[in-house]
Structures are given as structure tokens and as C-alpha cells.
PDB file of C-alpha atoms and ligand atoms in Angstrom:
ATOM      1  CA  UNK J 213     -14.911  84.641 -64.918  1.00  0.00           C
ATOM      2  CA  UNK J 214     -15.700  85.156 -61.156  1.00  0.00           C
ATOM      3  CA  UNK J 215     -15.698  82.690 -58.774  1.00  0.00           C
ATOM      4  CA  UNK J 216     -18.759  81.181 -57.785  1.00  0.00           C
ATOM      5  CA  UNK J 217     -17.944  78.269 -55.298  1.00  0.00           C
ATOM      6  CA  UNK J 218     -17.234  79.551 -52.287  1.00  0.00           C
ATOM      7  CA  UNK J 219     -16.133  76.520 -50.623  1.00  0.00           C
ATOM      8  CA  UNK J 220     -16.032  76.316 -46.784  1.00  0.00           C
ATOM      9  CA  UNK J 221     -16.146  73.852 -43.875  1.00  0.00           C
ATOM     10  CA  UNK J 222     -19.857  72.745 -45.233  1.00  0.00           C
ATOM     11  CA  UNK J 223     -17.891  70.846 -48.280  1.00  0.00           C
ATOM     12  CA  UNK J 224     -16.883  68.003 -46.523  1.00  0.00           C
ATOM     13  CA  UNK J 225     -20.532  67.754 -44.619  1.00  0.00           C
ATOM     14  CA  UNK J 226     -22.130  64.777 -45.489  1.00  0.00           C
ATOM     15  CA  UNK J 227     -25.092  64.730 -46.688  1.00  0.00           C
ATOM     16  CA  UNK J 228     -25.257  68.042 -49.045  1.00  0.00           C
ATOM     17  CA  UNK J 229     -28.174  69.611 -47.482  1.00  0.00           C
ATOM     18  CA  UNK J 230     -29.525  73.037 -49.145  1.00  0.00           C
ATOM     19  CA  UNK J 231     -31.426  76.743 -48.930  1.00  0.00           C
ATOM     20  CA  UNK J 232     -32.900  77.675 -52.736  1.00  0.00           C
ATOM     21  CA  UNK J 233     -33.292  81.449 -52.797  1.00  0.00           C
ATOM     22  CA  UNK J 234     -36.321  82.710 -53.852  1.00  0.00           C
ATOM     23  CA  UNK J 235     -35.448  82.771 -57.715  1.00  0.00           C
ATOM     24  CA  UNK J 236     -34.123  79.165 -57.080  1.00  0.00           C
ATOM     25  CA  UNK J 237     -37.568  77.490 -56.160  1.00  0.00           C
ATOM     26  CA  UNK J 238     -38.095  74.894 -59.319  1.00  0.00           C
ATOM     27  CA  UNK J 239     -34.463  73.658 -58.786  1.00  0.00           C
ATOM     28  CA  UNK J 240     -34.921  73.143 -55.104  1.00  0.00           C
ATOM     29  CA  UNK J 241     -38.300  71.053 -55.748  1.00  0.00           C
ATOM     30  CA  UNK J 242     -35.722  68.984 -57.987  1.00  0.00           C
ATOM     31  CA  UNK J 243     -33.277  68.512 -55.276  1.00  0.00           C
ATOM     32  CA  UNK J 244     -36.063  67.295 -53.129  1.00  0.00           C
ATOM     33  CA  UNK J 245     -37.280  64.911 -55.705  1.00  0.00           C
ATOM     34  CA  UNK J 246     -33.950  63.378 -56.018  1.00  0.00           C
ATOM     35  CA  UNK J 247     -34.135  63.041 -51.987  1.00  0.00           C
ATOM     36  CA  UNK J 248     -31.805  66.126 -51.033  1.00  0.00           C
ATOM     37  CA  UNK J 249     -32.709  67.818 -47.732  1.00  0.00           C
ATOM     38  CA  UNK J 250     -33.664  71.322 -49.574  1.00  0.00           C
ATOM     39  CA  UNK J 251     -35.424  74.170 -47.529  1.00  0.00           C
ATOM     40  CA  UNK J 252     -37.215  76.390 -49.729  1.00  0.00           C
ATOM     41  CA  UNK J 253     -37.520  79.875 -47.955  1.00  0.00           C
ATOM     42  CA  UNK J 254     -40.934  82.103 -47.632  1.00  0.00           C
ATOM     43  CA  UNK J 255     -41.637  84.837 -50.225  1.00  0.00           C
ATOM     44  CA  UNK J 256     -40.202  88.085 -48.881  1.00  0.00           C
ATOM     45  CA  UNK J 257     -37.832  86.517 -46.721  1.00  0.00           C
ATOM     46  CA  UNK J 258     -34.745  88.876 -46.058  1.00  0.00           C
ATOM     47  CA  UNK J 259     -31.244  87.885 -47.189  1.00  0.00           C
ATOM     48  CA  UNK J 260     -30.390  87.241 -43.552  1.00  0.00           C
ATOM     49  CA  UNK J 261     -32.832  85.008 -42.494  1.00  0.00           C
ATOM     50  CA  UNK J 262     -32.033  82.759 -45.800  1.00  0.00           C
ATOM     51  CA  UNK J 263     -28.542  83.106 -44.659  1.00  0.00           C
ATOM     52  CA  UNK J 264     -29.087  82.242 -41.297  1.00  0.00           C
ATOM     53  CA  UNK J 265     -31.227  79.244 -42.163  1.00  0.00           C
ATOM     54  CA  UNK J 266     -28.135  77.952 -43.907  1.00  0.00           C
ATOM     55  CA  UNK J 267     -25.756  78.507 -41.793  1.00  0.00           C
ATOM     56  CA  UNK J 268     -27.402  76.670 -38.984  1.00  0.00           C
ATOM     57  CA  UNK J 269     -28.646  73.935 -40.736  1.00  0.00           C
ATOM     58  CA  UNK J 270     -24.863  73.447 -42.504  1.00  0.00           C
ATOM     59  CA  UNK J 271     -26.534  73.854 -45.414  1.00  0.00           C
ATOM     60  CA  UNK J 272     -25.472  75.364 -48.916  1.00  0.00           C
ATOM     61  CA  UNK J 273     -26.984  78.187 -50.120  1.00  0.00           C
ATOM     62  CA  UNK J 274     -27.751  78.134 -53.926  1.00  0.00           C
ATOM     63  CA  UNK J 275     -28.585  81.795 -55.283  1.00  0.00           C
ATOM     64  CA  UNK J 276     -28.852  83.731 -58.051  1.00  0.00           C
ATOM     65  CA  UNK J 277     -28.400  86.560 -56.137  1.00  0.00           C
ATOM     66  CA  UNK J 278     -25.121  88.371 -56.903  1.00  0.00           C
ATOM     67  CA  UNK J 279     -25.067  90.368 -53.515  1.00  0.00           C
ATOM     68  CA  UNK J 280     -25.298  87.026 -50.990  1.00  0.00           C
ATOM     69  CA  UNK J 281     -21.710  86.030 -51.783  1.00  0.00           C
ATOM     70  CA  UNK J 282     -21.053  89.172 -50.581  1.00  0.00           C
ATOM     71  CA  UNK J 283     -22.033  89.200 -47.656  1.00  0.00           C
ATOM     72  CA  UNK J 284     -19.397  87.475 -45.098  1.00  0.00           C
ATOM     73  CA  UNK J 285     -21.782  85.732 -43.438  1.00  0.00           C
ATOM     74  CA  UNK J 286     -22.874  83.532 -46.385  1.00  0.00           C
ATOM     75  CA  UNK J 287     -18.953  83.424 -48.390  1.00  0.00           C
ATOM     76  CA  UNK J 288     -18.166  79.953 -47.190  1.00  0.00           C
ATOM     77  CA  UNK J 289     -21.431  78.009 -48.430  1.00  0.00           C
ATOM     78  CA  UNK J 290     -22.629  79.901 -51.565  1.00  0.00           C
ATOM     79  CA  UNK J 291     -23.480  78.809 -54.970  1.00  0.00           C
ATOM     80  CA  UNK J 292     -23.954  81.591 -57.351  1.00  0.00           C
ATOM     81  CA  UNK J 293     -26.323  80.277 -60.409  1.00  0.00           C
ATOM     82  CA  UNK J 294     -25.822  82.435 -63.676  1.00  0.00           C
ATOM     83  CA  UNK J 295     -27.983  81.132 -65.836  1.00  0.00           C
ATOM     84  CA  UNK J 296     -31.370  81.528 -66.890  1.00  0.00           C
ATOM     85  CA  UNK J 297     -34.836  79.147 -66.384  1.00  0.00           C
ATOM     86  CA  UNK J 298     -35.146  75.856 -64.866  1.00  0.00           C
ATOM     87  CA  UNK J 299     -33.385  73.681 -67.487  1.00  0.00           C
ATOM     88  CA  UNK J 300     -30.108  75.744 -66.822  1.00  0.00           C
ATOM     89  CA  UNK J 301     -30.125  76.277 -63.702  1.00  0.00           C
ATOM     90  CA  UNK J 302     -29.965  72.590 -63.460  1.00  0.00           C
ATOM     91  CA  UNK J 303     -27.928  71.749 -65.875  1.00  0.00           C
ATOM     92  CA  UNK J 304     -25.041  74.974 -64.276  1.00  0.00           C
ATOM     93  CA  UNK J 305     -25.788  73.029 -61.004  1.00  0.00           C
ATOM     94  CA  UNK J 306     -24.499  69.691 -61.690  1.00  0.00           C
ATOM     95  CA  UNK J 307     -21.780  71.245 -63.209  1.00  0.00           C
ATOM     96  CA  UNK J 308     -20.871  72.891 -60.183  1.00  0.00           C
ATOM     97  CA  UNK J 309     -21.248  70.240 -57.761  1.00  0.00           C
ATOM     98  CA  UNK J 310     -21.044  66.970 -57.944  1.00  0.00           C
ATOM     99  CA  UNK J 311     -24.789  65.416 -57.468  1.00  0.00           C
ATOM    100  CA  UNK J 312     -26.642  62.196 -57.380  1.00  0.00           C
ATOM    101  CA  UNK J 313     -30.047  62.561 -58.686  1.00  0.00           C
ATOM    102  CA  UNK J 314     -30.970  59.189 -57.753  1.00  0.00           C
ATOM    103  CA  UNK J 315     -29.441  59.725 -54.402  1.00  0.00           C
ATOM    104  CA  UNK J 316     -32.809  58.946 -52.751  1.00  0.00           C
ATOM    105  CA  UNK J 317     -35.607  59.744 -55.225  1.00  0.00           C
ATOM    106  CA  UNK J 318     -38.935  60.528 -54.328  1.00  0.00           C
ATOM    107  CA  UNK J 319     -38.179  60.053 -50.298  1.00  0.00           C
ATOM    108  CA  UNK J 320     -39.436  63.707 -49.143  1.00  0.00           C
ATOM    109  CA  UNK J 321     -42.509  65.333 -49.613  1.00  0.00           C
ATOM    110  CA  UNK J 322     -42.713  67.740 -52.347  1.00  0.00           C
ATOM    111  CA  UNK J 323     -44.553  70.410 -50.253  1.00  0.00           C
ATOM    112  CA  UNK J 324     -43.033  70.490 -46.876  1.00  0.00           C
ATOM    113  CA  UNK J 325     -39.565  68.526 -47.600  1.00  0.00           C
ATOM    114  CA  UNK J 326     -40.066  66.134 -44.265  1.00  0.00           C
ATOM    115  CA  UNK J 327     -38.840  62.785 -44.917  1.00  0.00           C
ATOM    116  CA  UNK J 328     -41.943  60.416 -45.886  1.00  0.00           C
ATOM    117  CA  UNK J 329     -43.354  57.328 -44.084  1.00  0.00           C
ATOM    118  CA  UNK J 330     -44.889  54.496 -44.847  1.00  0.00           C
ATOM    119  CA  UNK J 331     -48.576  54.526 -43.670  1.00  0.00           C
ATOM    120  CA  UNK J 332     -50.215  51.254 -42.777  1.00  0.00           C
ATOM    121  CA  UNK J 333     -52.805  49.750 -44.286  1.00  0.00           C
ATOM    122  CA  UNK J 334     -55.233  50.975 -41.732  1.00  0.00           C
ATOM    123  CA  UNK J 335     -54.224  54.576 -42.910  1.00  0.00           C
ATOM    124  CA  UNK J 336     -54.157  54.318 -46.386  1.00  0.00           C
ATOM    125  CA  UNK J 337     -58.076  52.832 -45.848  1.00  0.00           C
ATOM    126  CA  UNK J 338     -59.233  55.652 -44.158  1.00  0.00           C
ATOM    127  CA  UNK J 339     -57.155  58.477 -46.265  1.00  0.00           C
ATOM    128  CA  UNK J 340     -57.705  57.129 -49.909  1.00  0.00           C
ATOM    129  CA  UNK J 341     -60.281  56.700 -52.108  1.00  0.00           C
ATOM    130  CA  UNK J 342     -61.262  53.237 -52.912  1.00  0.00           C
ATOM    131  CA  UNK J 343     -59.938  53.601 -56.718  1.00  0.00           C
ATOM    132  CA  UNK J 344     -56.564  54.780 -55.703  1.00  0.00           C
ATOM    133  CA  UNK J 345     -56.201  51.813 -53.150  1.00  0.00           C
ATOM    134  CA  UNK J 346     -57.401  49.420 -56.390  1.00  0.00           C
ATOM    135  CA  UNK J 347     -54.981  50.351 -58.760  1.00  0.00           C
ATOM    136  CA  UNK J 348     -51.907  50.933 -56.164  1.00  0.00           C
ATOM    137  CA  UNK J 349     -50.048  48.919 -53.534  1.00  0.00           C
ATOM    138  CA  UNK J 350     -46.978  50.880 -52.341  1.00  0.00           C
ATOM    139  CA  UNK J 351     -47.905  54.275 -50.625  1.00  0.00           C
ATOM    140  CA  UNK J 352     -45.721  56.603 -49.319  1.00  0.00           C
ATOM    141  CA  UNK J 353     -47.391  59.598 -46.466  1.00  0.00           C
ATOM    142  CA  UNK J 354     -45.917  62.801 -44.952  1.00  0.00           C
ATOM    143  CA  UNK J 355     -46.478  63.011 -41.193  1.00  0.00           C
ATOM    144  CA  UNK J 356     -46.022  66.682 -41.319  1.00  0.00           C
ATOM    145  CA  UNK J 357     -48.663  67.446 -44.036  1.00  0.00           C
ATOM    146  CA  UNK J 358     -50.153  64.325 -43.797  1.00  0.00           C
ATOM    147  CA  UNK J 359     -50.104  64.015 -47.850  1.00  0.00           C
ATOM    148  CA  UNK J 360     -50.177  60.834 -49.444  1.00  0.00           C
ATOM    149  CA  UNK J 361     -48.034  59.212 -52.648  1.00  0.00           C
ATOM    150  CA  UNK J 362     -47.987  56.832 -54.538  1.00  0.00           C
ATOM    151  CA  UNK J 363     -46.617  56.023 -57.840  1.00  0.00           C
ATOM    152  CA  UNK J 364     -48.506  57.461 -60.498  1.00  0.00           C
ATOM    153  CA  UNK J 365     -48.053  58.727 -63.981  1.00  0.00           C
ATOM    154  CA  UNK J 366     -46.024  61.995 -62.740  1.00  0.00           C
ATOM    155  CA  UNK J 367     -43.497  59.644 -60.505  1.00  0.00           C
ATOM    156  CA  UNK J 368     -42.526  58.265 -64.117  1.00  0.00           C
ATOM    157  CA  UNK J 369     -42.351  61.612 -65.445  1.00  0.00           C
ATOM    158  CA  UNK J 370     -40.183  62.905 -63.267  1.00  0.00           C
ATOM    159  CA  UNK J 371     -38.051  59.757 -62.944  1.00  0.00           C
ATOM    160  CA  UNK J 372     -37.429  60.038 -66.302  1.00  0.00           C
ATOM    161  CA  UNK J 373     -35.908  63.667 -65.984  1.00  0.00           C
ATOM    162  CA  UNK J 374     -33.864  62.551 -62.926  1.00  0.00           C
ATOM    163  CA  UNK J 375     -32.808  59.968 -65.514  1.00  0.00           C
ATOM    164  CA  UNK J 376     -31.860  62.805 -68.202  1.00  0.00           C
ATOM    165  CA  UNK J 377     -29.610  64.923 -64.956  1.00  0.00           C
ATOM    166  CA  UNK J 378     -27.948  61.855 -63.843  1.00  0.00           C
ATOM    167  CA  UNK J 379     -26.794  61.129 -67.443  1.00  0.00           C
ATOM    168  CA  UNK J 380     -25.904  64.541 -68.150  1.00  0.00           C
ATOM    169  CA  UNK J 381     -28.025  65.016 -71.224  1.00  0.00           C
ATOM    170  CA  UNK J 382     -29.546  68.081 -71.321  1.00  0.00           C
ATOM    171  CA  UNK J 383     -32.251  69.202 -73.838  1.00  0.00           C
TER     172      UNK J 383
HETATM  173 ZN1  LIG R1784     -45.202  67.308 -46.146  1.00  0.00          ZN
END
């Protein structure tokens, strides 16, 4: 069995911030739904920028990538996923570390990761359609990619899957 925690000084950093490699992408959108700062690199980019983008931002790297924990640079922050598909990859990461997938759900955007707002009224007039703003009353906006949400039948959906990681039961 290798070792695949490579604990460091980002351990004790508070809050667990991360970098999903490239092969890591549908776990890192379910970090960010559960509210976890999560940057999710460019196609193509090299092992050392993802490193370096975790390293500055004191974030852990999760990878699937057997050569990153390698690399000196990267030893004190990396997890190493073995497993296979997004189910297990999930499930091998709360085994690993010790997550709260209610920690803040539904708090970033999706697409860019920047923490949402909430727009005023006078915004969500002149942004939504008149049906969404009939059948909705709390809206949440991203003033990076200026995307709106709101709580619709995938927010329940995926709530209930944050429910399923939080309890541990795995399909
Ligand atoms: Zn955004």
C-alpha cells in the first residue's frame, strides 16, 4: 500500500481549499457544490503550473496522477486518487480526508468557482425571464460570470447526493 497523503504545512490551513487535476474535474465541481474553494485547471495545463497554482493558493492538490507526488514541489499537499469514475473518486476522497459536504452548499458558481451574491431585485428584473421571477423568490448571481441561480429541480438533485456523501452511503 503506498502512501497517498502527503501531509504538509497546508493540513492545518483552514479552510481546505483545492486544485482538481485534469482527470479530477467531476469531483472538483462536487467540492464546489458543497461550497469548497476548488480551482479547476485548463486542459493542457503542465504539471507545474497545476502545482504552482496550489502551492500559492495553499491549496491541496487532488490527482490521479502517479508522477505529481513525485515531484518535490507538490509532496507536501498531494492527494493521490486510485480509483476509478466519479462515484469512487468520491467516495476514496472522503475517506481520505475528512469533509463536510454541507460545509456551504451551493455558495460558488459552478462555472467560474467565485463566491455568489445576492442580486437585487432590480437585477433579477432585468436578467430573468418573467416565468423564472414567478415561480422563484431567492436568487443567487455570480459577479464574475454574471450567471444567475436559483433553486430549481437540479439544486434538489444534487442536494440529495451531498446528502448520500455526508452520510457515507455510497451506491
Ligand atoms: Zn461564475
Amino acid at each position: 500500500m503506498i502512501d497517498r497523503i502527503y501531509s504538509g504545512p497546508f493540513c492545518s490551513v483552514a479552510p481546505l481549499r483545492f486544485v482538481c487535476d485534469e482527470m479530477l474535474q467531476g469531483a472538483g465541481q462536487w467540492l464546489r457544490a458543497a461550497g469548497y474553494d476548488t480551482l479547476l485547471p485548463h486542459r493542457g495545463d503542465s504539471d507545474s503550473t497545476v502545482i504552482a497554482m496550489a502551492n500559492h493558493g495553499e491549496r491541496w492538490l487532488i490527482t490521479r496522477d502517479r508522477a505529481i507526488p513525485e515531484c518535490k514541489e507538490a509532496r507536501p499537499f498531494t492527494l493521490l486518487l486510485l480509483s476509478n469514475g466519479l462515484d469512487a473518486n468520491l467516495q476514496e476522497l472522503s475517506l481520505l480526508i475528512e469533509l463536510n459536504w454541507f460545509y456551504r452548499p451551493f455558495s460558488r458558481c459552478q462555472k467560474c468557482n467565485s463566491e455568489l451574491e445576492i442580486p437585487s431585485a432590480k437585477q433579477c428584473r432585468l436578467a430573468l425571464p418573467d416565468n423564472v421571477l414567478k415561480h422563484n423568490n431567492d436568487f443567487l448571481y455570480c459577479p464574475c460570470c454574471c450567471k444567475y441561480y436559483w433553486e430549481g429541480g437540479h439544486v434538489r438533485r444534487m442536494s440529495r447526493t451531498l446528502r448520500k456523501l455526508q452520510s457515507g452511503r455510497f451506491s
